[in-house]
Coordinates of C-alpha atoms and ligand atoms in Angstrom, one line a residue:
M1 CA -26.7 -71.6 48.3
T2 CA -23.5 -69.7 47.5
K3 CA -23.5 -65.9 47.4
S4 CA -23.0 -63.4 44.6
F5 CA -22.8 -59.6 44.1
F6 CA -24.7 -57.7 41.4
V7 CA -22.9 -54.4 40.6
D8 CA -25.0 -52.1 38.5
T9 CA -22.5 -49.6 37.2
T10 CA -25.4 -47.5 35.7
L11 CA -26.4 -46.5 39.3
C12 CA -22.8 -45.8 40.5
T13 CA -22.1 -42.1 41.2
A14 CA -18.4 -42.8 42.1
C15 CA -19.0 -41.5 45.6
R16 CA -16.3 -44.0 46.8
G17 CA -18.3 -45.0 49.9
C18 CA -17.6 -48.6 49.1
Q19 CA -13.9 -48.0 48.7
V20 CA -13.7 -46.3 52.1
A21 CA -16.0 -48.9 53.8
C22 CA -13.7 -51.7 52.6
K23 CA -10.7 -50.0 54.2
Q24 CA -12.6 -49.3 57.4
W25 CA -13.8 -52.9 57.9
H26 CA -10.4 -54.4 57.1
D27 CA -8.5 -51.7 59.1
L28 CA -6.4 -50.7 56.0
P29 CA -4.6 -47.4 55.9
A30 CA -5.1 -44.7 53.3
E31 CA -2.5 -44.4 50.6
K32 CA -0.4 -41.3 49.8
T33 CA -1.2 -40.2 46.2
V34 CA -0.4 -37.4 43.8
N35 CA -2.8 -35.7 41.3
Q36 CA -2.6 -37.7 38.1
G37 CA -5.3 -35.7 36.3
S38 CA -8.1 -38.1 37.3
F39 CA -10.5 -38.3 40.1
Q40 CA -9.6 -42.0 40.4
N41 CA -7.6 -42.3 43.6
P42 CA -5.4 -44.2 44.4
P43 CA -4.4 -45.1 40.9
D44 CA -4.7 -48.9 41.3
L45 CA -5.6 -51.7 43.6
S46 CA -2.8 -52.6 46.1
Y47 CA -2.1 -54.8 49.1
M48 CA -3.9 -52.1 51.2
T49 CA -6.7 -51.2 48.7
Y50 CA -9.0 -54.2 47.9
K51 CA -11.7 -52.1 46.3
L52 CA -11.1 -49.3 43.8
V53 CA -13.7 -47.2 41.9
R54 CA -12.1 -46.9 38.5
M55 CA -13.1 -43.7 36.5
T56 CA -12.7 -43.0 32.8
E57 CA -14.0 -40.2 30.6
E58 CA -15.2 -41.2 27.1
V59 CA -16.9 -39.4 24.3
I60 CA -19.6 -41.7 22.9
D61 CA -21.9 -40.5 20.1
N62 CA -20.7 -36.9 20.6
R63 CA -21.5 -36.9 24.3
L64 CA -19.1 -37.0 27.2
H65 CA -19.7 -40.0 29.5
W66 CA -18.1 -40.6 32.9
L67 CA -17.8 -44.4 33.3
F68 CA -17.4 -45.7 36.8
F69 CA -16.3 -49.3 37.7
P70 CA -16.1 -50.3 41.3
D71 CA -13.4 -53.0 40.9
Q72 CA -12.8 -56.0 43.2
C73 CA -12.1 -59.7 43.2
R74 CA -14.8 -61.6 41.2
H75 CA -14.7 -64.7 43.4
C76 CA -14.6 -66.8 40.3
I77 CA -16.7 -70.0 40.2
E78 CA -13.7 -72.0 39.0
A79 CA -11.0 -69.6 40.2
P80 CA -7.8 -69.7 38.1
C81 CA -5.7 -68.3 41.0
L82 CA -6.9 -71.2 43.2
E83 CA -6.2 -73.8 40.5
T84 CA -2.8 -72.3 39.9
A85 CA -1.8 -72.2 43.6
F86 CA -2.9 -75.9 44.1
D87 CA -2.4 -75.4 47.8
D88 CA -5.5 -75.0 49.9
T89 CA -3.6 -73.8 52.9
A90 CA -2.8 -70.7 50.8
I91 CA -5.9 -70.2 48.6
Y92 CA -9.2 -72.0 49.2
R93 CA -12.9 -71.7 48.4
D94 CA -15.4 -71.3 51.2
E95 CA -18.0 -73.8 50.0
A96 CA -20.8 -72.1 52.0
T97 CA -20.4 -68.6 50.5
G98 CA -18.3 -69.2 47.3
A99 CA -15.7 -66.7 48.6
I100 CA -12.1 -67.3 47.4
I101 CA -9.9 -66.7 50.4
Y102 CA -6.2 -65.9 50.6
T103 CA -4.2 -66.8 53.7
A104 CA -0.8 -65.8 55.0
N105 CA 0.6 -68.9 53.2
T106 CA 0.2 -67.1 49.9
A107 CA 3.7 -65.8 50.8
K108 CA 5.1 -69.2 49.9
L109 CA 3.5 -69.2 46.4
D110 CA 5.0 -67.9 43.2
A111 CA 3.4 -64.5 43.3
E112 CA 4.0 -63.7 39.7
E113 CA 2.4 -66.9 38.6
I114 CA -0.7 -66.3 40.8
I115 CA -1.1 -62.7 39.7
G116 CA -0.6 -63.7 36.1
S117 CA -3.3 -66.4 36.4
C118 CA -6.0 -63.9 37.4
P119 CA -8.0 -62.9 34.3
Y120 CA -9.2 -59.7 36.1
N121 CA -5.7 -58.5 37.4
I122 CA -6.7 -58.5 41.0
P123 CA -4.2 -60.0 43.5
R124 CA -1.5 -57.7 44.8
Q125 CA 1.7 -58.6 46.8
G126 CA 2.5 -56.9 50.1
P127 CA 6.1 -56.1 51.3
D128 CA 6.2 -59.4 53.3
G129 CA 5.5 -61.4 50.1
T130 CA 1.8 -62.2 51.1
L131 CA -0.8 -61.8 48.4
Y132 CA -3.9 -59.7 49.2
K133 CA -7.4 -59.1 47.7
C134 CA -11.1 -58.7 48.6
D135 CA -12.3 -61.6 50.9
M136 CA -16.0 -61.0 50.3
C137 CA -16.1 -59.8 53.9
N138 CA -16.6 -63.5 54.6
D139 CA -16.6 -62.9 58.4
R140 CA -19.5 -60.5 58.0
V141 CA -21.4 -62.8 55.7
H142 CA -21.0 -65.8 58.1
N143 CA -22.6 -63.6 60.7
G144 CA -25.6 -62.6 58.7
L145 CA -24.3 -59.2 57.5
K146 CA -23.7 -58.0 54.0
P147 CA -20.2 -57.0 52.8
A148 CA -19.2 -53.5 54.0
C149 CA -19.1 -52.1 50.5
V150 CA -22.7 -53.2 49.8
T151 CA -24.0 -51.9 53.2
T152 CA -22.6 -48.5 52.5
C153 CA -23.6 -48.0 48.9
P154 CA -26.3 -45.3 48.8
T155 CA -27.6 -45.8 45.3
G156 CA -28.3 -49.5 45.0
A157 CA -25.3 -50.0 42.6
M158 CA -23.9 -52.7 45.0
N159 CA -26.1 -55.7 45.8
F160 CA -25.4 -59.0 47.5
G161 CA -27.4 -62.1 48.2
D162 CA -28.1 -65.7 47.2
R163 CA -26.7 -66.4 43.7
D164 CA -30.1 -67.1 42.1
E165 CA -31.5 -63.9 43.5
M166 CA -28.6 -61.8 42.2
L167 CA -28.7 -63.4 38.8
A168 CA -32.4 -62.7 38.5
L169 CA -31.9 -59.1 39.6
A170 CA -29.1 -58.7 37.1
R171 CA -31.2 -60.0 34.2
E172 CA -34.1 -57.8 35.2
R173 CA -31.9 -54.7 35.3
L174 CA -30.2 -55.6 32.0
E175 CA -33.6 -55.8 30.2
K176 CA -34.5 -52.3 31.5
V177 CA -31.1 -50.7 30.8
Q178 CA -30.9 -52.2 27.3
K179 CA -34.0 -50.3 26.3
K180 CA -32.0 -47.1 26.5
N181 CA -28.5 -48.5 26.0
P182 CA -28.5 -51.4 23.4
K183 CA -24.8 -52.1 24.2
A184 CA -25.6 -52.9 27.8
M185 CA -24.4 -56.3 29.0
L186 CA -23.6 -58.5 32.0
L187 CA -19.9 -59.3 32.4
D188 CA -19.0 -63.0 32.5
P189 CA -22.1 -63.8 34.6
D190 CA -21.7 -67.6 34.4
D191 CA -18.0 -67.5 35.5
V192 CA -18.0 -65.1 38.5
S193 CA -19.7 -64.3 41.8
V194 CA -19.4 -60.6 41.2
I195 CA -21.6 -59.8 38.2
Y196 CA -21.3 -56.4 36.7
L197 CA -23.8 -54.6 34.4
T198 CA -22.2 -52.0 32.1
A199 CA -24.2 -49.7 29.7
Q200 CA -21.3 -49.4 27.3
D201 CA -18.6 -51.6 25.8
P202 CA -16.8 -53.0 29.0
A203 CA -13.4 -52.3 27.5
L204 CA -14.1 -48.6 27.9
Y205 CA -14.4 -49.0 31.7
W206 CA -11.2 -51.0 32.4
D207 CA -8.9 -53.3 30.4
F208 CA -9.7 -56.2 32.8
A209 CA -13.5 -55.6 33.1
V210 CA -14.1 -58.9 31.4
A211 CA -11.7 -61.9 31.3
G212 CA -9.1 -61.5 28.6
T213 CA -8.8 -64.5 26.3
S214 CA -5.0 -64.0 25.9
R215 CA -4.5 -64.8 29.6
R216 CA -6.6 -67.9 29.7
S217 CA -6.7 -71.4 28.4
G218 CA -10.3 -72.5 28.7
G219 CA -10.7 -70.2 31.7
I220 CA -7.5 -71.2 33.6
T221 CA -3.8 -71.1 33.1
R222 CA -1.9 -73.8 31.3
T223 CA -0.2 -74.9 34.5
A224 CA -3.6 -75.1 36.2
A225 CA -5.1 -77.0 33.3
I226 CA -2.4 -79.6 33.5
R227 CA -2.9 -79.9 37.2
R228 CA -6.6 -80.3 36.8
M229 CA -6.1 -83.1 34.2
M230 CA -3.7 -85.0 36.4
G231 CA -5.9 -84.7 39.5
P232 CA -4.5 -85.9 42.8
F233 CA -1.3 -87.2 41.2
A234 CA -0.3 -83.6 40.4
R235 CA 0.1 -82.8 44.1
L236 CA 2.2 -85.9 44.7
M237 CA 4.4 -85.2 41.7
K238 CA 4.5 -81.4 42.5
V239 CA 3.4 -80.5 39.0
Ligands
SF4_301 S1 -20.7 -46.8 47.1 FE1 -22.0 -47.3 45.4 S2 -22.4 -45.4 44.3 FE2 -20.6 -45.1 45.6 S3 -18.8 -45.6 44.4 FE3 -19.4 -47.4 45.4 S4 -20.7 -48.5 44.0 FE4 -20.6 -46.4 43.3
SF4_302 S1 -10.8 -62.6 40.3 FE1 -8.7 -63.3 40.2 S2 -8.1 -63.3 42.4 FE2 -10.4 -63.2 42.3 S3 -11.0 -65.4 42.4 FE3 -10.9 -64.8 40.3 S4 -8.8 -65.4 39.6 FE4 -8.8 -65.3 41.9
SF4_303 S1 -16.6 -57.5 49.8 FE1 -15.5 -56.6 51.6 S2 -13.4 -57.0 51.1 FE2 -14.5 -57.2 49.2 S3 -14.5 -55.2 48.2 FE3 -16.4 -55.3 49.5 S4 -15.8 -54.4 51.5 FE4 -13.9 -54.9 50.4

């Protein structure tokens, strides 16, 4: 049984414990930032920030709302980045957990193409050309632990477990949250292993909260779609 996350943004207080725990587990440095008029810090994901709590302020029905979105790789079920790379020495799926893993060989890929293929705008390139993103804490998961961000979350916003269990939890919470917030929804639950619940229109949280149709062709890039159609011949012909 593959694994999934359920991220209940209605329980997130933006404490950023998950963001810090991710850096701690992966031994990633802090980033120098400047005040940009928002508590969101740093301003974006980067090759040294795999998890970012995005924060926006919105007036909805004459009330100010703080919307928090702990952003990370969705570990897509059919990952467009993997389909686009077409090189399992660089990007592969761990069949046991469902994690989409990037290796040092991503430095040999066309970074722009890979980044452009991601419907959630996740991968970032490091100075050495390697691409970086969340790895599902796959080393922890294989050793019976939960991802660092889940372990540290004090409110229950971050959850992790078998996919069936997470989908059931997500649907249960959606039913409850919809009673107070009719616009509440699960984001792309059939396509991803990181299932978010938002109380408001997801576009208010972050431009890439749900997969944008403009970037996709049936869920994958055009190049990836051609590669998939041609199957093993594509690799031989280097399509
Ligand atoms: S640790 Fe939990 S409550 Fe804190 S920012 Fe992350 S998801 Fe939100
Ligand atoms: S969210 Fe983006 S980087 Fe992560 S698996 Fe999906 S396509 Fe790849
Ligand atoms: S699963 Fe691990 S790598 Fe991914 S965001 Fe959480 S702590 Fe970071």
